[in-house]
Structure formats: C-alpha cells, structure tokens
mmCIF file of C-alpha atoms and ligand atoms in Angstrom:
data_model
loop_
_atom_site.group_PDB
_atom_site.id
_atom_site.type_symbol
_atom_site.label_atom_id
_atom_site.label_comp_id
_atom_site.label_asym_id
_atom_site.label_seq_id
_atom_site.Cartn_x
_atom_site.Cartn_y
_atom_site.Cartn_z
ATOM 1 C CA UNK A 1 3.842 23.788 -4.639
ATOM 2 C CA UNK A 2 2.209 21.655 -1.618
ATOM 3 C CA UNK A 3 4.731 19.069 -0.069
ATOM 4 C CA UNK A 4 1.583 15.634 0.466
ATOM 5 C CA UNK A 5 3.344 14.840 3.803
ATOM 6 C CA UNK A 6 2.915 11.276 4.170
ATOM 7 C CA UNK A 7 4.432 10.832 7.658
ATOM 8 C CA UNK A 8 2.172 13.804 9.396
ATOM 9 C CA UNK A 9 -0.576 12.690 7.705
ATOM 10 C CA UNK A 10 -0.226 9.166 8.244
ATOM 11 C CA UNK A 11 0.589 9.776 12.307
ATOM 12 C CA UNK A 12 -2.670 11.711 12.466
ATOM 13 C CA UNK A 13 -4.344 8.514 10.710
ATOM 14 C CA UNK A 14 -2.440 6.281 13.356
ATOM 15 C CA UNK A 15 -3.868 8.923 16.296
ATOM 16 C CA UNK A 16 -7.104 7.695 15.149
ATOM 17 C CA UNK A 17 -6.496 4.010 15.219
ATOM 18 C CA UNK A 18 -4.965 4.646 18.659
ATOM 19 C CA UNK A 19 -8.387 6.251 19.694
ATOM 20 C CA UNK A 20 -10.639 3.539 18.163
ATOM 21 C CA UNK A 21 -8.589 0.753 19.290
ATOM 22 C CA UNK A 22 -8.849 2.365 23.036
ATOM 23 C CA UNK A 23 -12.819 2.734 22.619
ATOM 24 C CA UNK A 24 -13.143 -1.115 21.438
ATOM 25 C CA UNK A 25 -10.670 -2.000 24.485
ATOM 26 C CA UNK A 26 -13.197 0.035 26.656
ATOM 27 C CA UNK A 27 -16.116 -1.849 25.041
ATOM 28 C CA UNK A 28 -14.705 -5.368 26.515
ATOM 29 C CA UNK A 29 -13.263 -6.570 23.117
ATOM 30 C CA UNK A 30 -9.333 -7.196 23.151
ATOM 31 C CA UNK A 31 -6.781 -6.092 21.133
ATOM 32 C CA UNK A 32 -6.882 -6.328 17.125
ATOM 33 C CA UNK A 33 -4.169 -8.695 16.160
ATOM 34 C CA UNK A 34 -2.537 -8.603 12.485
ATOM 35 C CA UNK A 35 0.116 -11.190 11.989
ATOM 36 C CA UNK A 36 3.057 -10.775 9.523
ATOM 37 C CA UNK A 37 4.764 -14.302 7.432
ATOM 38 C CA UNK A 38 8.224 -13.426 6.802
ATOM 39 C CA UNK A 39 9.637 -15.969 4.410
ATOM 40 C CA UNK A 40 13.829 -15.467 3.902
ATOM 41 C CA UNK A 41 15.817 -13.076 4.580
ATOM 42 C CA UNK A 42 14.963 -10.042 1.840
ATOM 43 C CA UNK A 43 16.332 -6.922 3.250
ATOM 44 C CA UNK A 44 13.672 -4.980 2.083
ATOM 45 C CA UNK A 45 10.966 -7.262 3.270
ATOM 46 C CA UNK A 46 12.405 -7.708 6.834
ATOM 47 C CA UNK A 47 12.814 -3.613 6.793
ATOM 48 C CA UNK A 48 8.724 -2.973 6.307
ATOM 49 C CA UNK A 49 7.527 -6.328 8.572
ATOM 50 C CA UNK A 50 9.897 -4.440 11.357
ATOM 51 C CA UNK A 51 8.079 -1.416 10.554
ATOM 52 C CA UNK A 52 5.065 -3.112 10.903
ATOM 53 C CA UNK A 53 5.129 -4.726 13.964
ATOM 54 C CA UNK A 54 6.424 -1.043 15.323
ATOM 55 C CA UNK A 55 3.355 0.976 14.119
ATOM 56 C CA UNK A 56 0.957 -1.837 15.966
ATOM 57 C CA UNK A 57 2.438 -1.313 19.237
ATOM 58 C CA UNK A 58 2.248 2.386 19.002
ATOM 59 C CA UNK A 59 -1.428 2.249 18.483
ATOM 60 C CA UNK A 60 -2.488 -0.750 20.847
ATOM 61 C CA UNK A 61 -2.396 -3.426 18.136
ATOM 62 C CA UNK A 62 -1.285 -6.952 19.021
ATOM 63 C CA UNK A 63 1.255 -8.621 16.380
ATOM 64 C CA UNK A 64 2.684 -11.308 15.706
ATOM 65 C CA UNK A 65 6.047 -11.693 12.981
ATOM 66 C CA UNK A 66 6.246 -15.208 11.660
ATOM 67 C CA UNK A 67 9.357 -15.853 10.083
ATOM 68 C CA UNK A 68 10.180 -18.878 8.064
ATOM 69 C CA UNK A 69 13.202 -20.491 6.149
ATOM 70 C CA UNK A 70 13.835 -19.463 2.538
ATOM 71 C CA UNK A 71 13.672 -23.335 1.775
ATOM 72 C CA UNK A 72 10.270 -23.953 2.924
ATOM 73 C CA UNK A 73 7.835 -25.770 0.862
ATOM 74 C CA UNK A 74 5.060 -24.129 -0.773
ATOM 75 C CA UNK A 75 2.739 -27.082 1.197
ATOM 76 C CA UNK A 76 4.393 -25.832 4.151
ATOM 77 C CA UNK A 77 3.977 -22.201 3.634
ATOM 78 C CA UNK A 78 0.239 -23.475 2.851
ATOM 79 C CA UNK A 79 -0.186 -25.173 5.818
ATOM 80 C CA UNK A 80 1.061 -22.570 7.608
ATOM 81 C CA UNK A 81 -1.979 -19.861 5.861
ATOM 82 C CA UNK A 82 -4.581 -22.414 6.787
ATOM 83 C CA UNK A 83 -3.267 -22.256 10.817
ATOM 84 C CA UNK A 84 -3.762 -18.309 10.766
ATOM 85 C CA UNK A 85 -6.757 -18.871 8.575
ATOM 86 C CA UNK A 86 -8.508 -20.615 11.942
ATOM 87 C CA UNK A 87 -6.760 -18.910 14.468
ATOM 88 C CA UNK A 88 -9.573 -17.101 15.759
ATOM 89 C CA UNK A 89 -6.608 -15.256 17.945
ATOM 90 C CA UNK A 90 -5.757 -13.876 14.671
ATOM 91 C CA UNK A 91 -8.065 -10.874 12.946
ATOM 92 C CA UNK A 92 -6.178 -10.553 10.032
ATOM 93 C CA UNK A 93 -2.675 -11.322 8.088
ATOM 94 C CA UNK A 94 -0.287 -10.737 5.454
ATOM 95 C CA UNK A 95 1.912 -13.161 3.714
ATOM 96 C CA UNK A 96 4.787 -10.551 2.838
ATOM 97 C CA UNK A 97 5.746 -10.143 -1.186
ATOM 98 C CA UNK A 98 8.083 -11.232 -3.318
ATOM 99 C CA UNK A 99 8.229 -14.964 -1.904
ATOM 100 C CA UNK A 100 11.214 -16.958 -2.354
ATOM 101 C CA UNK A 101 10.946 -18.412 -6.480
ATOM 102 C CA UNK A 102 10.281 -21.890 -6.116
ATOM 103 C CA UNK A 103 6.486 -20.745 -4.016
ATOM 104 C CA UNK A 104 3.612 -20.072 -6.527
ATOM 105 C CA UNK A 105 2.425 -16.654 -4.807
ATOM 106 C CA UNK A 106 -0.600 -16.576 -6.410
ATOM 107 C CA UNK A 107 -1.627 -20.357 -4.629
ATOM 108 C CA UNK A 108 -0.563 -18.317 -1.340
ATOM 109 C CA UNK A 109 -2.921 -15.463 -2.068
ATOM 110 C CA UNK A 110 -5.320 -17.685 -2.848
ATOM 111 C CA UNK A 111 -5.437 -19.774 0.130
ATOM 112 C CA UNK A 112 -5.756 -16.827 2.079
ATOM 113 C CA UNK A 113 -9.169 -16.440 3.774
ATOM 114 C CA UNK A 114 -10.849 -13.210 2.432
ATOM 115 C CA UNK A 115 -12.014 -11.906 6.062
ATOM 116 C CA UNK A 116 -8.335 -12.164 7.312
ATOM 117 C CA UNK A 117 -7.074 -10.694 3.829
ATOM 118 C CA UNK A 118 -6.011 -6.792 5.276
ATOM 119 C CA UNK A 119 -3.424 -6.539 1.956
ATOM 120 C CA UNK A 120 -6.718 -6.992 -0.017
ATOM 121 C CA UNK A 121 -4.642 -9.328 -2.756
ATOM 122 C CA UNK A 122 -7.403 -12.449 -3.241
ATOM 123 C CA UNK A 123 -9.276 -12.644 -5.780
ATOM 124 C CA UNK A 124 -12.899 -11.859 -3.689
ATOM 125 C CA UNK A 125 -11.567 -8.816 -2.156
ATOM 126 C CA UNK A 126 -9.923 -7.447 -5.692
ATOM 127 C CA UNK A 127 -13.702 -8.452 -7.249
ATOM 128 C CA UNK A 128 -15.224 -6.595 -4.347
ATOM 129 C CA UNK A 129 -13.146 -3.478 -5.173
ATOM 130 C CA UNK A 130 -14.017 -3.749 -9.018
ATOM 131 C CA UNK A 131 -18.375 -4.533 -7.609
ATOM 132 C CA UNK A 132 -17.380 -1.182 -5.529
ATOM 133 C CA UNK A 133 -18.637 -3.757 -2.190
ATOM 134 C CA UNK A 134 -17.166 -3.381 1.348
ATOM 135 C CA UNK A 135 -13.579 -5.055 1.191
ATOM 136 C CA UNK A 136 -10.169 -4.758 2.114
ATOM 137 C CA UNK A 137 -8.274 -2.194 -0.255
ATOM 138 C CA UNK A 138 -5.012 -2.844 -1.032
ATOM 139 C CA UNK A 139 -2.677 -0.716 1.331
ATOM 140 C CA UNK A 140 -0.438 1.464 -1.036
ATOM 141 C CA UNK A 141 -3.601 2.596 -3.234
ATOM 142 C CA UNK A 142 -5.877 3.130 -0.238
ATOM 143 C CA UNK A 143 -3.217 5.327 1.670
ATOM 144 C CA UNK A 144 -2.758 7.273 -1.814
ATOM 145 C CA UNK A 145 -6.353 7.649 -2.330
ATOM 146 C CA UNK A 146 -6.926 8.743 1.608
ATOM 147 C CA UNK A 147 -3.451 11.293 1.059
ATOM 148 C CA UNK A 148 -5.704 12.664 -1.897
ATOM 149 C CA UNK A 149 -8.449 12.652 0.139
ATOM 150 C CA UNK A 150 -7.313 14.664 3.717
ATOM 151 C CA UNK A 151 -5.053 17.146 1.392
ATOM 152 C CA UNK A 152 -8.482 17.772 -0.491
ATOM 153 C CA UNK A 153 -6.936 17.462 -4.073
ATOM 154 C CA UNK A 154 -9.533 18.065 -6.347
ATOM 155 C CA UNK A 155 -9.658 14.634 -9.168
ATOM 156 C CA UNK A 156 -12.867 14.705 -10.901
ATOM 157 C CA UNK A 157 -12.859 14.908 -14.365
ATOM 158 C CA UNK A 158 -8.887 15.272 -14.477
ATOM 159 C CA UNK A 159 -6.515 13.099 -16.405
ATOM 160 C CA UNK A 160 -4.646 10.635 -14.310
ATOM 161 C CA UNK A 161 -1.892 8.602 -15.686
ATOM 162 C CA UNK A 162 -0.814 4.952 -13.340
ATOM 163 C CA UNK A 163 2.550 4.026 -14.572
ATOM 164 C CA UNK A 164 2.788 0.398 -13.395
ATOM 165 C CA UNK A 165 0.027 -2.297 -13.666
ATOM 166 C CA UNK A 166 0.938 -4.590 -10.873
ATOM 167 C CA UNK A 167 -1.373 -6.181 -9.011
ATOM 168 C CA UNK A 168 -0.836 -4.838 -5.503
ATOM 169 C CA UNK A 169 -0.461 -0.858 -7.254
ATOM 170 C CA UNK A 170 -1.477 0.207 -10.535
ATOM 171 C CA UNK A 171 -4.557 -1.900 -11.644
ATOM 172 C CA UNK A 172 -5.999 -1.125 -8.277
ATOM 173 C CA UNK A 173 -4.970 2.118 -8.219
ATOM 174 C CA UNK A 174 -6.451 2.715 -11.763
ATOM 175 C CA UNK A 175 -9.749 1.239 -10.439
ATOM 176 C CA UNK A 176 -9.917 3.955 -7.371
ATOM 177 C CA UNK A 177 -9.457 6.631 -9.657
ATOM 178 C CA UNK A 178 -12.201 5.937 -11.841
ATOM 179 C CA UNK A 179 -14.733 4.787 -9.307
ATOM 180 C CA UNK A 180 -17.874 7.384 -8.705
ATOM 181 C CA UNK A 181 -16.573 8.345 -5.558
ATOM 182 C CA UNK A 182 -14.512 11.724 -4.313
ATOM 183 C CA UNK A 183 -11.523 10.961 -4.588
ATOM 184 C CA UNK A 184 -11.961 9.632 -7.877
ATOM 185 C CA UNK A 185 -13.912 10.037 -10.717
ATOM 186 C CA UNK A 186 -11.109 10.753 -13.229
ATOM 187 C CA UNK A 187 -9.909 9.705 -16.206
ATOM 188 C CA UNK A 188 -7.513 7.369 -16.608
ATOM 189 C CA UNK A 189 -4.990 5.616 -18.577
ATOM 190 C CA UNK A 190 -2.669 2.801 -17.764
ATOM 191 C CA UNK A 191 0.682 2.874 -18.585
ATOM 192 C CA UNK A 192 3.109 -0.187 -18.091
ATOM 193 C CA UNK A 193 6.196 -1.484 -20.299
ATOM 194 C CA UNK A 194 5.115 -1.651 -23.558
ATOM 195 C CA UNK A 195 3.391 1.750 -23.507
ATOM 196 C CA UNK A 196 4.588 4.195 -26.641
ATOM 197 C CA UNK A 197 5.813 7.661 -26.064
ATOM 198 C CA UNK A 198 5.227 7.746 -22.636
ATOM 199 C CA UNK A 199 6.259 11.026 -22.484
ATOM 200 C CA UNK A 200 3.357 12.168 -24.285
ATOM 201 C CA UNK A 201 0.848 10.863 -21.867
ATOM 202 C CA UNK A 202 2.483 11.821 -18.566
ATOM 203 C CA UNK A 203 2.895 15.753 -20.137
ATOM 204 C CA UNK A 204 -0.914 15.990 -20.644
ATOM 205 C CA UNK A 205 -1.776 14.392 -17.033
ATOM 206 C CA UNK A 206 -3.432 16.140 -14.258
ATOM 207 C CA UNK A 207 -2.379 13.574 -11.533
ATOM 208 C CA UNK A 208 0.472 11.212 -12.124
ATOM 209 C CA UNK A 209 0.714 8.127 -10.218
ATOM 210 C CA UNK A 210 4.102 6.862 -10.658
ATOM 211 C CA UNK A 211 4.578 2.823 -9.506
ATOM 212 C CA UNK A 212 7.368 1.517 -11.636
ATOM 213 C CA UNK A 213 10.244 0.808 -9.450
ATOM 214 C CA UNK A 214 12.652 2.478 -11.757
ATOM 215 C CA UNK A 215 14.767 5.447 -10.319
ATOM 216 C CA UNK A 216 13.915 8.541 -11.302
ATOM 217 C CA UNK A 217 12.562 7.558 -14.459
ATOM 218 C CA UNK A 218 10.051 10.250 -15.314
ATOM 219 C CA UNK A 219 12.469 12.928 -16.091
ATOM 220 C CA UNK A 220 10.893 16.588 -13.767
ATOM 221 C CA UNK A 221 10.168 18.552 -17.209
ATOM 222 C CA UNK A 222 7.484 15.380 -18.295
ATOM 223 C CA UNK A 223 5.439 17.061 -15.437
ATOM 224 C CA UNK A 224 2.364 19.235 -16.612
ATOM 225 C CA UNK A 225 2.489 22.483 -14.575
ATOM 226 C CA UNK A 226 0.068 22.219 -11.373
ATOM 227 C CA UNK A 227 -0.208 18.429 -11.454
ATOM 228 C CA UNK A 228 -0.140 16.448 -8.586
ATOM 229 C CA UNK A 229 2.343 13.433 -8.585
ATOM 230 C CA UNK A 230 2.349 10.786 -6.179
ATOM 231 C CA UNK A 231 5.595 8.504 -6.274
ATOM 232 C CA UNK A 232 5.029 5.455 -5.437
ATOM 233 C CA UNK A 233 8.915 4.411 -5.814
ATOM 234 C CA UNK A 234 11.157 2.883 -3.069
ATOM 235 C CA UNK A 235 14.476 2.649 -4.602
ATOM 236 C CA UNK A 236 17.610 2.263 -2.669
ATOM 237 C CA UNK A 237 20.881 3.463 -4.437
ATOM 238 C CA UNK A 238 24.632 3.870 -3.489
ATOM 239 C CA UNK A 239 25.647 6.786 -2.908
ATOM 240 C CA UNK A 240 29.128 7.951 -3.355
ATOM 241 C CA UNK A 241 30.071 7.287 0.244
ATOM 242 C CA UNK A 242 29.045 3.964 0.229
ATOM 243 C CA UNK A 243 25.797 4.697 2.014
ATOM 244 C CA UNK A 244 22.240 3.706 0.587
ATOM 245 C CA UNK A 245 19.602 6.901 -0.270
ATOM 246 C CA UNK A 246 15.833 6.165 -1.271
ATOM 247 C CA UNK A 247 15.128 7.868 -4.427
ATOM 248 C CA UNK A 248 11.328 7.831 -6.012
ATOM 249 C CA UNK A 249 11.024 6.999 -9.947
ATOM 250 C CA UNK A 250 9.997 10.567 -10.442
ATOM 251 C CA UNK A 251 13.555 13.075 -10.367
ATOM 252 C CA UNK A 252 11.912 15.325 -7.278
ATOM 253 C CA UNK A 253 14.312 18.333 -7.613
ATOM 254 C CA UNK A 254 12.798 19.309 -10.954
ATOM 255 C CA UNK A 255 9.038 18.013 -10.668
ATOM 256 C CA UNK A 256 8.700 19.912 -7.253
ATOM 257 C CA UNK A 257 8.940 22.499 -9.624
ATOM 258 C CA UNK A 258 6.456 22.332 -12.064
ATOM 259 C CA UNK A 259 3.807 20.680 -9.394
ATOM 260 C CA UNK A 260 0.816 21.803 -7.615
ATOM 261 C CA UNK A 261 1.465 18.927 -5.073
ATOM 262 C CA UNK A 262 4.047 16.040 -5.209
ATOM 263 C CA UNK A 263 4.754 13.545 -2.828
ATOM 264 C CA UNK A 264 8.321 13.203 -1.160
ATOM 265 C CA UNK A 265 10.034 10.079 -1.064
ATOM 266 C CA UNK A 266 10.804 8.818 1.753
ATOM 267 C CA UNK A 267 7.700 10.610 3.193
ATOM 268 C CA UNK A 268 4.985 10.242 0.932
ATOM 269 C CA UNK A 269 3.386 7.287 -0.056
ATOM 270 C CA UNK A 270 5.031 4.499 2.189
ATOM 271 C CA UNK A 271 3.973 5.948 5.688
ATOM 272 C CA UNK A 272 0.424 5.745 4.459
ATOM 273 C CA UNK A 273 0.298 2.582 3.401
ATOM 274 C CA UNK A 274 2.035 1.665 6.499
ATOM 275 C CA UNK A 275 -1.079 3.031 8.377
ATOM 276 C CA UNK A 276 -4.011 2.117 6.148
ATOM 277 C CA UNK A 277 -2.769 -1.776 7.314
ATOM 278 C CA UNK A 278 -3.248 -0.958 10.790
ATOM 279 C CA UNK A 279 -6.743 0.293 9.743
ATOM 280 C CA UNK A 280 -7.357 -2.114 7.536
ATOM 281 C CA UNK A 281 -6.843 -4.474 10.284
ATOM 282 C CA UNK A 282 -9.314 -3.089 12.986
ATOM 283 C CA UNK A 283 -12.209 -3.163 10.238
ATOM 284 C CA UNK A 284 -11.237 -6.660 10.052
ATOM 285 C CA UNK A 285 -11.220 -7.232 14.341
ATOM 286 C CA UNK A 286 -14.921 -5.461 14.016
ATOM 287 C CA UNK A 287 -16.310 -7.211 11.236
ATOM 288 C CA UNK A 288 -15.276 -11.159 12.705
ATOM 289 C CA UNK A 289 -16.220 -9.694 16.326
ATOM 290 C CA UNK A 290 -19.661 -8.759 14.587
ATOM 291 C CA UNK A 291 -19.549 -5.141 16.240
ATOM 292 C CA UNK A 292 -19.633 -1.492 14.638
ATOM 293 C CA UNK A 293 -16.103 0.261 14.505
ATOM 294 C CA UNK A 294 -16.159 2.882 16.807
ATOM 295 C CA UNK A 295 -16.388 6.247 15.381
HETATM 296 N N1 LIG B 301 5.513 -6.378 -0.729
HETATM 297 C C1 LIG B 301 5.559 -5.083 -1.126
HETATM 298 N N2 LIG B 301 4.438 -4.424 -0.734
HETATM 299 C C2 LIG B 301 3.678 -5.329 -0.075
HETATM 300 C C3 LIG B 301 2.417 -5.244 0.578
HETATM 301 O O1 LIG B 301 1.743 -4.214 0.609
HETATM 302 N N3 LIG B 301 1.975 -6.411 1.138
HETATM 303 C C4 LIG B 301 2.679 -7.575 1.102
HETATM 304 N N4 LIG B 301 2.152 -8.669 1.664
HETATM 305 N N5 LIG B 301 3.858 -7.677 0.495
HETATM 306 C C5 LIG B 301 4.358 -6.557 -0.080
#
C-alpha cells in the first residue's frame, strides 16, 4: 500500500511557487497578491484563511485577510467584491465558504470577476473547465488531480466513483476524471444522497473519491483490493479526552488495507489544495501582468 503524502508533495509544489515567484521578482514584476474575505467567526473557516495567509509568506506571496462582521449585508459584502474586483493591487481573491445564511453565496460568486476568481467557483471559469479552456480549477480537485498526477497513478479506463456532488468537489472532480487528459480519462459515476446501494458501486471502483463530509462513512471492507482512495473529508470529532481529532469519511485503519494507495487525513488532500491556491494565484499575477509564467 502507497501512503499519497499530501504535505511532502504539496511542500515540493510550494518549492516551486517559491522559485517562480523569485524569477518573476527578478524579472521587475512585484509580488503576486491573493486576498482572503473572512465573513464571521466560523472556526473552521478562520483555521484554513490562517493557513492561507501562512503558505503565501513562505513562498513570497503578498496577502491580504479581510475580515468582516457576521451581520454584514449581502450589498455590503457586494460592494466589498467589486473594490477587490478593481484593485489592480489585487491578482486574485477568494470569498471564503459557507457565508453567514442571510448572504445569497451564489450572488457573491457571481459578482466575482473571473480573472481574479483563483477558487475557480463562477460560472465562466466552471464553463471553461467543462469547454476544457484555460481557467482557474477549483483548488481541492486540482490538488487531487496533480496528487494523482506526481504519484503517477495510472486512471485511464478505470472506474472512479465521486461520492459528493457539491459544487466546489464532486461535480468538478467528476469532470477531471473524465476529461481526455492523463490524469483522467476514466469512468465515472456520481454518487450523492439519494444514490441506492452505495455499497455496490464503491466495491467495484478502481479509484474512490470520497467528498461527503460524513465520518468514516465508507466502512474499509467497501474498498476493492488495489484501489486508490482519496478522502476528501475534514471532520473534527471529540475524542474521549475532550480533545478534537480529524477523521476522513473513509475508516483509514481498514481501507489502508485493502488499497493500492489511499490518502491520509490530515495529510492528504487538504495540503494540496492549500498549494494549488498559491499556484492558482501566480497564473492569475501572469495572466493580468500579460507575461509568461516562468518555467
Ligand atoms: N470553503 C471550503 N473550501 C473552500 C474553498 O476551497 N474556497 C472557499 N472560498 N471556501 C471554501
């Protein structure tokens, strides 16, 4: 079984960044600069925007954290998109998910100019993706898809199940997979909520994507011997001391076992979409600056 290390893999992605972000520096441009809109006070949120802001110092980023009152108006919070929108200080940004209930997130995404977009959540960078044009991927399926890619897991032609069909995960996530492209070319089959006998599906899968949010919910003996599984799950439970653990939605201890490959959690998954921002947002500095990213 092959451990997909996430956080070595991801630090020699960031390694890179550091390198290009030097050359550009070198080249007389300044700094790519990604800014981050924290609305509230969502532990979770505050916990990846921190995260964030870290990774873009260690690789010569500029950032900026924006952080705004849980009772702020959606025309507020719009206003506020249009500013970064024509801050030509700012290369690219992300309006951090779930906003508070009473803001329409898809009017956010929406008013979000496509050039800045480095989440890849409006609707012309999702239709780019589906055209197979230059865009910005979203950053949890583009660091799974480049963790496939650098451990050289072979997809073509193999059965891959997505459990989840959000927006930011499994429909893009499906899309990659089935693009003409290597990683990719497989076959594969959404599975969400109202999906019967999931069991069934996930037991005859090659490559299990697993993006539910549900704690350890595909049970290690669903896994096909020599798949690869890539969990996608943050969950945070108590454990019996009081402290928090993250668990994934697949049970590790028993899928590790029947695997060709699996991703850890914590690890796996998150580190790489951590980086694949930070990437995301020098191809964004390039493109507005109208220069080639350094190689
Ligand atoms: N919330 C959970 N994941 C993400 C992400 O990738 N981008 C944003 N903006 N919000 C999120």
């Amino acid at each position: 079984m092959q451990l997909l290390d996430g956080k070595s893999c991801s630090e020699q992605i960031r390694q890179e960044i550091a390198k290009t972000v030097s050359q550009l520096k070198a080249d007389g441009q300044r700094a790519p600069h990604l800014a981050a809109v924290l609305v509230g006070n969502d532990g979770a949120s505050q916990n990846y925007v921190a995260f964030k802001v870290k990774d873009c110092e260690e690789v010569g980023l500029e950032s900026t954290t924006i952080r705004l009152e849980d009772s702020i108006t959606e025309q507020e919070l719009l206003a506020k998109v249009d500013e970064l929108n024509k801050d030509d200080a700012i290369d690219g940004f992300i309006v951090q998910l779930p906003l508070p209930k009473h803001i329409d997130e898809n009017k956010i995404i929406l008013a979000i100019d496509p050039a800045k977009d480095v989440d890849g959540f409006c609707p012309e960078n999702v239709g780019r993706l589906n055209l197979g044009l230059p865009t910005f991927i979203s950053a949890t399926p583009n660091g799974i898809m480049e963790l496939l890619r650098r451990y050289e897991i072979d997809t073509e032609g193999k059965h891959c199940v997505v459990l989840g069909r959000s927006n930011i995960v499994g429909t893009p996530m499906a899309v990659l997979m089935s693009r003409n492209t290597n990683p990719g070319n497989a076959t594969v089959t959404i599975a969400h909520s109202r999906t019967k006998d999931l069991a069934s599906f996930v037991r005859q899968s090659d490559i299990v994507v697993a993006a539910v949010g549900r704690p350890q919910m595909v049970p290690g003996d669903w896994i096909k011997p020599g798949a690869t599984v890539i969990d996608v799950g943050i969950n945070r439970i108590e454990k019996e001391d009081g402290k928090t653990k993250l668990i994934g939605d697949v049970e590790f201890e028993g899928a590790s076992k029947r695997a060709g490959a699996i991703t850890p959690v914590p690890g796996g998954v998150g580190p790489m979409t951590m980086a694949v921002l930070l990437a995301n947002t020098v191809t964004a500095a390039c493109r507005q600056a109208g220069v080639d990213e350094p190689a």
